[in-house]
């Protein structure tokens, strides 16, 4: 078991998890959905407050989530 140093453990500025950066400027999490219907639209709306990004693959630009 590790022993705590006399001055305590160093604290980080933020406890929030970091998002990894990958080549091409992609940040995660990214959710991919096949189909641009109502379920994709509702899932996207629910993911916005969670900070999720969505990529949709739909048949036409007129699909409800496209």
Coordinates of C-alpha atoms in Angstrom, one line a residue:
X1 CA 0.0 0.0 0.0
X2 CA 1.5 3.4 -0.9
X3 CA 2.4 5.8 1.9
X4 CA 1.1 9.4 1.7
X5 CA 4.0 11.9 1.6
X6 CA 4.3 14.4 4.5
X7 CA 3.0 17.3 2.4
X8 CA 0.1 15.2 1.0
X9 CA -0.5 14.1 -2.5
X10 CA -0.2 16.7 -5.2
X11 CA -3.5 18.0 -6.4
X12 CA -4.4 18.5 -10.0
X13 CA -6.1 21.6 -11.3
X14 CA -9.0 19.7 -12.7
X15 CA -10.5 16.3 -11.8
X16 CA -12.4 16.3 -15.1
X17 CA -11.4 13.5 -17.5
X18 CA -9.3 14.6 -20.4
X19 CA -10.4 13.8 -23.9
X20 CA -7.7 12.2 -26.0
X21 CA -6.7 13.9 -29.2
X22 CA -6.0 11.8 -32.2
X23 CA -4.5 12.7 -35.6
X24 CA -6.9 14.6 -37.8
X25 CA -8.4 16.6 -35.0
X26 CA -10.8 13.9 -33.9
X27 CA -11.9 14.1 -30.3
X28 CA -13.8 11.4 -28.4
X29 CA -16.4 10.3 -27.6
X30 CA -18.0 10.3 -31.1
X31 CA -21.1 8.1 -31.7
X32 CA -21.8 6.9 -35.2
X33 CA -25.4 6.1 -36.2
X34 CA -26.6 4.3 -39.3
X35 CA -29.9 5.8 -40.4
X36 CA -31.2 9.3 -40.0
X37 CA -34.7 8.6 -38.7
X38 CA -36.5 9.7 -35.6
X39 CA -34.5 7.4 -33.3
X40 CA -31.3 9.0 -34.4
X41 CA -32.7 12.5 -33.9
X42 CA -33.9 11.7 -30.4
X43 CA -30.6 10.0 -29.5
X44 CA -28.7 13.1 -30.7
X45 CA -30.8 15.4 -28.7
X46 CA -30.3 13.3 -25.6
X47 CA -26.5 13.2 -26.1
X48 CA -26.0 17.0 -26.4
X49 CA -26.0 17.7 -22.6
X50 CA -23.6 14.8 -22.2
X51 CA -21.1 16.3 -24.6
X52 CA -21.4 13.5 -27.1
X53 CA -20.8 14.2 -30.8
X54 CA -22.7 12.2 -33.4
X55 CA -21.9 11.3 -37.0
X56 CA -24.9 10.1 -39.0
X57 CA -25.1 8.0 -42.1
X58 CA -28.4 8.6 -43.8
X59 CA -29.9 7.8 -47.2
X60 CA -30.9 11.4 -48.0
X61 CA -30.4 14.9 -46.7
X62 CA -34.2 15.0 -46.1
X63 CA -34.1 12.4 -43.4
X64 CA -35.4 13.8 -40.0
X65 CA -32.0 13.6 -38.3
X66 CA -29.8 14.6 -41.2

